[in-house]
PDB file of C-alpha atoms in Angstrom:
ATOM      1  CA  UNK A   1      86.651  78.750 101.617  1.00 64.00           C
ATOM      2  CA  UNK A   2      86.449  79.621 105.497  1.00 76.00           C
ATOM      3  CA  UNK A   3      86.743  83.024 104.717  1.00 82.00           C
ATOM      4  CA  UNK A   4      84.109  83.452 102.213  1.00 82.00           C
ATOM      5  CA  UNK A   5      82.149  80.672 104.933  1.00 82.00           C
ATOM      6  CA  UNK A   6      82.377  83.226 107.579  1.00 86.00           C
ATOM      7  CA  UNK A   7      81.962  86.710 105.490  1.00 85.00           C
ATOM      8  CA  UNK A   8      78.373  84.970 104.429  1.00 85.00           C
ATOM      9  CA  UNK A   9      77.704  84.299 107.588  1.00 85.00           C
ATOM     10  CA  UNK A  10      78.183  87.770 109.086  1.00 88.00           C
ATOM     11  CA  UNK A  11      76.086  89.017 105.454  1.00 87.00           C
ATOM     12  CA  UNK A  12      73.237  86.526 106.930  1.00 87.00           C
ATOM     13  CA  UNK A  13      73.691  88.067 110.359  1.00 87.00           C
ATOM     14  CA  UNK A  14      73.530  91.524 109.206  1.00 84.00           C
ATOM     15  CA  UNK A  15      70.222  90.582 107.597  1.00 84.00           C
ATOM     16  CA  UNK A  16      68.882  88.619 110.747  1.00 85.00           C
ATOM     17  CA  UNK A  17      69.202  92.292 112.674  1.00 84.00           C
ATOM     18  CA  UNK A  18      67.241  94.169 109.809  1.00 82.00           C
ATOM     19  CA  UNK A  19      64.688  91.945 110.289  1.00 81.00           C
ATOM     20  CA  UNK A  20      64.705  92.002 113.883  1.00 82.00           C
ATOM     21  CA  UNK A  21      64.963  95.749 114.071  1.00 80.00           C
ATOM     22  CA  UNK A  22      62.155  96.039 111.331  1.00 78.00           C
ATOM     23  CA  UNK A  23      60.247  93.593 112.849  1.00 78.00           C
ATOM     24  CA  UNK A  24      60.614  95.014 116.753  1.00 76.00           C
ATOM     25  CA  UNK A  25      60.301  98.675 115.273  1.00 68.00           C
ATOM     26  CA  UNK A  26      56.671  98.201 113.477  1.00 63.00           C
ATOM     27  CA  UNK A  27      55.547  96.430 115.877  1.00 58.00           C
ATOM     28  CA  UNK A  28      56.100  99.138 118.538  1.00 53.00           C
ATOM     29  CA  UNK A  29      54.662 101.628 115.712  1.00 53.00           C
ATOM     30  CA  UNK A  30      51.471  99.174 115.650  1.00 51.00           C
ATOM     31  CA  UNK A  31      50.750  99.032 119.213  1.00 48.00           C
ATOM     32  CA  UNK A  32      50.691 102.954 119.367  1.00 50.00           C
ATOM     33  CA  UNK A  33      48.707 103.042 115.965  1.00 51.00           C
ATOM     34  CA  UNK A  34      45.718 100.714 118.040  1.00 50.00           C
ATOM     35  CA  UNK A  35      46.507 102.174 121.248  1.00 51.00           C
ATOM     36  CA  UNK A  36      44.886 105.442 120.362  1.00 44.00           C
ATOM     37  CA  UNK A  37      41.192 105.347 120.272  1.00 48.00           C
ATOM     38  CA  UNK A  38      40.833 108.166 118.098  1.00 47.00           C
ATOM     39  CA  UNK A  39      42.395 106.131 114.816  1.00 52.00           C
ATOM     40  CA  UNK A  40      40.366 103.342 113.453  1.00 52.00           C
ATOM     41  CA  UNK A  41      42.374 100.606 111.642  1.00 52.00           C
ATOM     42  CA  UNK A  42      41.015  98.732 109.578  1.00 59.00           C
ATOM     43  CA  UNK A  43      41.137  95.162 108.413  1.00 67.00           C
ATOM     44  CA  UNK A  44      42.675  95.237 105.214  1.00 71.00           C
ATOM     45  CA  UNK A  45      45.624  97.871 107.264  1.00 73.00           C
ATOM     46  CA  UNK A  46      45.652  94.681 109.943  1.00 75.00           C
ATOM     47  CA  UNK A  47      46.229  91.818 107.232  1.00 75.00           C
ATOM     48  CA  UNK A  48      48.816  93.902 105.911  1.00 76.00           C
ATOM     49  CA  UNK A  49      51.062  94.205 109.131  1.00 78.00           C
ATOM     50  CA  UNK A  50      50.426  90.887 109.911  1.00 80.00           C
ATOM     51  CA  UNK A  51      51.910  89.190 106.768  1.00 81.00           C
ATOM     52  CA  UNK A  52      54.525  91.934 106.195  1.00 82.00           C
ATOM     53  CA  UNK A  53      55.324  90.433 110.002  1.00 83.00           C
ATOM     54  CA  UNK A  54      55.115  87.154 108.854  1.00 87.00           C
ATOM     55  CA  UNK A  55      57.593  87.612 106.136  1.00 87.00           C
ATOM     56  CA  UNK A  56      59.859  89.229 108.433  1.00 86.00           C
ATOM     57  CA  UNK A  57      59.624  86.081 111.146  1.00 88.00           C
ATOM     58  CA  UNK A  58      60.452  84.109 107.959  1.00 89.00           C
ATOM     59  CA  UNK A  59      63.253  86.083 107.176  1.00 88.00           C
ATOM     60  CA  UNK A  60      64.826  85.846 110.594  1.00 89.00           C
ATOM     61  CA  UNK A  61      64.541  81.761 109.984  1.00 92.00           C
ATOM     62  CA  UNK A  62      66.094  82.176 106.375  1.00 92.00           C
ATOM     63  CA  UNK A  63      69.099  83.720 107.855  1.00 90.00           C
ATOM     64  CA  UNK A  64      69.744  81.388 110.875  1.00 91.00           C
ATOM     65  CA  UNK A  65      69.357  78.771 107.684  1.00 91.00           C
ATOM     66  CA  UNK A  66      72.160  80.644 105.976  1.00 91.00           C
ATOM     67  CA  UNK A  67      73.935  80.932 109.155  1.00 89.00           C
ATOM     68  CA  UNK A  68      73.942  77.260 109.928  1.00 89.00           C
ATOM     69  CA  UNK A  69      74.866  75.757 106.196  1.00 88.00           C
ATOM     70  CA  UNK A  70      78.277  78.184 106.287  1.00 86.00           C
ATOM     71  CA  UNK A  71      79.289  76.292 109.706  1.00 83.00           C
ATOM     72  CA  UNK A  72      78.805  72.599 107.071  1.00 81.00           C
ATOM     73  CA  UNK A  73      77.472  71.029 110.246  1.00 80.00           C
ATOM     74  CA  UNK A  74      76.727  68.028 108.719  1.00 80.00           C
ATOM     75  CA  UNK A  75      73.619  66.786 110.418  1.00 82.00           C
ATOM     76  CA  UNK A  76      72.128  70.206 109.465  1.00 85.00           C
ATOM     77  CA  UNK A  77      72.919  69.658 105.814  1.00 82.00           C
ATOM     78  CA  UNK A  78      71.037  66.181 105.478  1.00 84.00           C
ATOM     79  CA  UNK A  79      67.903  67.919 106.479  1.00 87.00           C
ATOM     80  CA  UNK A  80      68.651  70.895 104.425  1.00 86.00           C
ATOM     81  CA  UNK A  81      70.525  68.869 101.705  1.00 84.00           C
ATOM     82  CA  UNK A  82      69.667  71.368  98.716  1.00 86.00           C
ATOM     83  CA  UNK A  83      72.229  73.993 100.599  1.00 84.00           C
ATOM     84  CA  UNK A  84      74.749  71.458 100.393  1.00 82.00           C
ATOM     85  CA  UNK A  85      75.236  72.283  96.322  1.00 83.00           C
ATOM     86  CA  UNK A  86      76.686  75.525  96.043  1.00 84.00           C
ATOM     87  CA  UNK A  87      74.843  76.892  93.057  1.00 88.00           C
ATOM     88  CA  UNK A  88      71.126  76.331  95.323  1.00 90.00           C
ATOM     89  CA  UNK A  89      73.161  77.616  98.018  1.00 90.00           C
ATOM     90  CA  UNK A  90      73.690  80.693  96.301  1.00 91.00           C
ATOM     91  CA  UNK A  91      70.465  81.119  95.086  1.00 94.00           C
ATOM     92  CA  UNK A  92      68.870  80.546  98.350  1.00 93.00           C
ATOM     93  CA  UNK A  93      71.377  83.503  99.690  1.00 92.00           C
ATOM     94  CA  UNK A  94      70.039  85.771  96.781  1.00 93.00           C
ATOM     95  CA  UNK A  95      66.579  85.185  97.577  1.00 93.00           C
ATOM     96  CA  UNK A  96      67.234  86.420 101.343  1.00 92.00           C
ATOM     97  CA  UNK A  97      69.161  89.181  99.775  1.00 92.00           C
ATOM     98  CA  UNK A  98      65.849  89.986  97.956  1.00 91.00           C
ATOM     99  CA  UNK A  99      63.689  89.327 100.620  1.00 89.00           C
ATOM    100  CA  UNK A 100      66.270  91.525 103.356  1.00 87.00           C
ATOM    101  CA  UNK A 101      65.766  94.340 100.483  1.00 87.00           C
ATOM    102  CA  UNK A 102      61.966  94.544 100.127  1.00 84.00           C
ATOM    103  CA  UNK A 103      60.808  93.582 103.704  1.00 80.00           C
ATOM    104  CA  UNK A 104      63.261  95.149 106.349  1.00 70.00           C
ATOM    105  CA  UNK A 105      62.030  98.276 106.219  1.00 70.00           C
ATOM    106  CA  UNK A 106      60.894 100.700 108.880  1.00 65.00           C
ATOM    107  CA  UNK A 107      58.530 103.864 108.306  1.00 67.00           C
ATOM    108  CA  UNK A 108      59.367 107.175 109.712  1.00 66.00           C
ATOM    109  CA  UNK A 109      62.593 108.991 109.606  1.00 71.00           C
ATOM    110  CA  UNK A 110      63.656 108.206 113.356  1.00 73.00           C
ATOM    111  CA  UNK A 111      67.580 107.345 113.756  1.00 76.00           C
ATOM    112  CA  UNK A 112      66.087 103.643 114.139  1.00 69.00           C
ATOM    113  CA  UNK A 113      64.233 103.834 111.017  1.00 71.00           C
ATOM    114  CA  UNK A 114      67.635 105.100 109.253  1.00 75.00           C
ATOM    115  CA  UNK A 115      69.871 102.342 111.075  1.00 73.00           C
ATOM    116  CA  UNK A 116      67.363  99.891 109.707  1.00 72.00           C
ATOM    117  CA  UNK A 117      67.589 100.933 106.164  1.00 80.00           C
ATOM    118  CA  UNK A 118      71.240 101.249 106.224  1.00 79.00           C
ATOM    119  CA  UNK A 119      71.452  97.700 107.498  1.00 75.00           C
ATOM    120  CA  UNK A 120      68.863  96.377 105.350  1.00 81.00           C
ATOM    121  CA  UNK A 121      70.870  98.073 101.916  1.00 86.00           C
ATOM    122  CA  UNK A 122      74.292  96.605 103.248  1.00 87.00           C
ATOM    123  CA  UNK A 123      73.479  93.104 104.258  1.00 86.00           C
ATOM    124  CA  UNK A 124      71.164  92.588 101.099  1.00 88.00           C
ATOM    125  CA  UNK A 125      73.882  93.941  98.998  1.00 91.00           C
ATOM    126  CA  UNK A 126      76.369  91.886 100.712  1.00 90.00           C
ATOM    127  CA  UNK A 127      74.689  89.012 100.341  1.00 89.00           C
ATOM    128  CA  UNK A 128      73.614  89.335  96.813  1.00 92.00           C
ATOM    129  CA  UNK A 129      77.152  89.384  96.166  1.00 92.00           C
ATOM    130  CA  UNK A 130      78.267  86.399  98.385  1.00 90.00           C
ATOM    131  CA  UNK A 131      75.567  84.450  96.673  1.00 92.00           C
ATOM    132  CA  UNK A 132      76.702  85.805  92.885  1.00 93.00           C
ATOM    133  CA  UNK A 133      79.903  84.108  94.506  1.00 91.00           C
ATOM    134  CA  UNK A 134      78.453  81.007  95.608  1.00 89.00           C
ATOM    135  CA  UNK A 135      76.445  80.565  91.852  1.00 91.00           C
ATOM    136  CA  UNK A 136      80.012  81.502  89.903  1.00 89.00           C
ATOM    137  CA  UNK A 137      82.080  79.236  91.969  1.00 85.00           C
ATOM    138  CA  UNK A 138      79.303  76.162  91.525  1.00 83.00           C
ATOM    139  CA  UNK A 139      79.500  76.935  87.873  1.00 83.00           C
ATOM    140  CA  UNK A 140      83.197  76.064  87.655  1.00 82.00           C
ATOM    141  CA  UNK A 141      82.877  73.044  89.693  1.00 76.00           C
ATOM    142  CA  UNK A 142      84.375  74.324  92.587  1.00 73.00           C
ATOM    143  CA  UNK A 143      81.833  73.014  95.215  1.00 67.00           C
ATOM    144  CA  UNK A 144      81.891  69.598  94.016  1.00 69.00           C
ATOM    145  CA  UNK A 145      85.820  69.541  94.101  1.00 73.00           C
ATOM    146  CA  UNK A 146      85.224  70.628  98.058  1.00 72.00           C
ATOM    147  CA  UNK A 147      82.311  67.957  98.532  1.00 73.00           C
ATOM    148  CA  UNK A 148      85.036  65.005  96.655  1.00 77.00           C
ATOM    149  CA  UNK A 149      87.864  66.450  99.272  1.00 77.00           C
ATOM    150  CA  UNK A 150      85.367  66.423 102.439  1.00 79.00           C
ATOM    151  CA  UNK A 151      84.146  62.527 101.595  1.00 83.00           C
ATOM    152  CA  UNK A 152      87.926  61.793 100.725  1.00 87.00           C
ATOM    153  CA  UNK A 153      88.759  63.433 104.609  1.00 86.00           C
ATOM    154  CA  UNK A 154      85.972  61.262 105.802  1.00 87.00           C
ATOM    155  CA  UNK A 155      86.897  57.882 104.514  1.00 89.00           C
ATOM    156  CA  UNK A 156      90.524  58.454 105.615  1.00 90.00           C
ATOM    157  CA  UNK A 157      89.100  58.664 109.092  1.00 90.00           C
ATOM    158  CA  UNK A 158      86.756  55.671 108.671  1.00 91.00           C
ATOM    159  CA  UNK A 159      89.511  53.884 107.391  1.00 92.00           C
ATOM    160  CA  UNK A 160      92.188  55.150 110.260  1.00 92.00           C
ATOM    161  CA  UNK A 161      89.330  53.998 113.184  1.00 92.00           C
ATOM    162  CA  UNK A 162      89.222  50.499 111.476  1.00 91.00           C
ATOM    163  CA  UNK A 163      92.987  50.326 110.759  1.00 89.00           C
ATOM    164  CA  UNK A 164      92.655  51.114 114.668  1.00 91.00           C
ATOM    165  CA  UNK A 165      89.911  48.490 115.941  1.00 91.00           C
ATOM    166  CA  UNK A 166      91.552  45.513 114.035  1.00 90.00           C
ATOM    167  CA  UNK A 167      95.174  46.349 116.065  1.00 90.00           C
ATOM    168  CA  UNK A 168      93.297  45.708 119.120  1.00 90.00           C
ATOM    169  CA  UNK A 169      91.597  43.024 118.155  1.00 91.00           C
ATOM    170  CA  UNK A 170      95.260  41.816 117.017  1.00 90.00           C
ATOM    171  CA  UNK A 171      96.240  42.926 120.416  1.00 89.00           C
ATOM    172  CA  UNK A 172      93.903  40.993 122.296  1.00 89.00           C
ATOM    173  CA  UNK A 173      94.603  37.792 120.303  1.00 88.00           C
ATOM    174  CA  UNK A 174      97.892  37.760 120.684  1.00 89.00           C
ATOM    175  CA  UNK A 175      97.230  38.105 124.289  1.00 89.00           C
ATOM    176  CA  UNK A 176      94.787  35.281 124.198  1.00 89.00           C
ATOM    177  CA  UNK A 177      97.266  32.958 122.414  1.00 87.00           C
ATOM    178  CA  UNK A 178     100.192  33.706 124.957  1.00 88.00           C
ATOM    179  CA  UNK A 179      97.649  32.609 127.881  1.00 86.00           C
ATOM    180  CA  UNK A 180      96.659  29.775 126.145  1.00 83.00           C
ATOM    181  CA  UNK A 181     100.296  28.698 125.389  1.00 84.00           C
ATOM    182  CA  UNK A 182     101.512  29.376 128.879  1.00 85.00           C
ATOM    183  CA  UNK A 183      98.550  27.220 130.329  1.00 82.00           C
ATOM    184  CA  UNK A 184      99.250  24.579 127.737  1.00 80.00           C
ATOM    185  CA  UNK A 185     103.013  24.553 128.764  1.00 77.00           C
ATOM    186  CA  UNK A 186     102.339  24.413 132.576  1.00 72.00           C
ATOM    187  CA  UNK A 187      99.644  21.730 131.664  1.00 64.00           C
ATOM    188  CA  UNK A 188     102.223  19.723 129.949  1.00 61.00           C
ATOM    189  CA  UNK A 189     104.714  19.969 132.132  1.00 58.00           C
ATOM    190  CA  UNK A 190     102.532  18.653 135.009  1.00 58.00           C
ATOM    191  CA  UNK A 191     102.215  15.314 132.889  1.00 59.00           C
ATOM    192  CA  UNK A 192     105.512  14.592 132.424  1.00 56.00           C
ATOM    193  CA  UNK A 193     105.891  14.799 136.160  1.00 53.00           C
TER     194      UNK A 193
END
């Protein structure tokens, strides 16, 4: 399970840097495109860029979401509690797949655009199938067998810091009741003097 855990989350990675790269690359290819005076852009060209960049900043947060549900930090998974079921897990990993596929794309045929489509075809493919993986696996049960182990793991701890606080409350009583006896024997045996 760690090794599927940490082969997602270099997929998710590899999709967080197509982003970035798409995202850094248009947005040097925008400034030049307003820079010049002599092109005229026009709104519809402007609402374009500007959600294609919004989808790109939301991709980014998609994969730091996969990222961060393969580490099981478990504060992170009661906020996001839908990635704790491995069938929505894998679903939410196929629609960044889908989303790495159609919006990490550069134009042009510089070596950066290249790089960026050769990263965007790997880590959506990757991930596609590391979801596919995720879906199977939570169709035969195999997430909820982990989830029954993990709350098993935690009650045994509960139960060990417990089993732990009672022996020193044992420890301090028997403590207390040796004081006490020792004061009632020197008490009593200043009476009988």
């Amino acid at each position: 399970c760690r090794t599927i855990g940490f082969l997602t989350s270099f997929c998710a990675l590899l999709c967080l840097m197509a982003f970035a790269t798409a995202l850094f690359h248009d947005s040097t290819e925008a400034v030049e495109d307003l820079s010049l005076p002599s092109k005229a852009v026009a709104w519809e060209k402007k609402a374009q860029l500007v959600s294609e960049h919004l989808l790109r900043v939301a991709g980014v947060m998609f994969s730091l979401v996969v990222i961060l549900a393969e580490t099981e930090w478990e504060r992170f998974l009661q906020y996001f509690a839908f990635l704790d079921f491995w069938i929505s897990r894998g679903f939410f990993q196929l629609v960044v797949a889908a989303l790495t596929q159609s919006m990490a794309h550069a134009e042009g045929s510089s070596d950066l655009a290249k790089s960026v489509s050769l990263y965007r075809n790997i880590a959506s493919s990757s991930l596609a199938c590391c979801g596919a993986f995720y879906i199977c696996a939570g169709l035969v049960c195999i997430g909820a067998m982990r989830r029954a182990r993990r709350r098993r793991e935690i009650e045994r701890v509960r139960m060990q810091r417990d089993l732990e606080d009672i022996e020193r409350q044992l420890g301090d009583a028997e403590r207390r009741r040796t004081e006490l006896k020792s004061l009632l024997g020197t008490e009593s045996g200043s009476r009988s003097d």
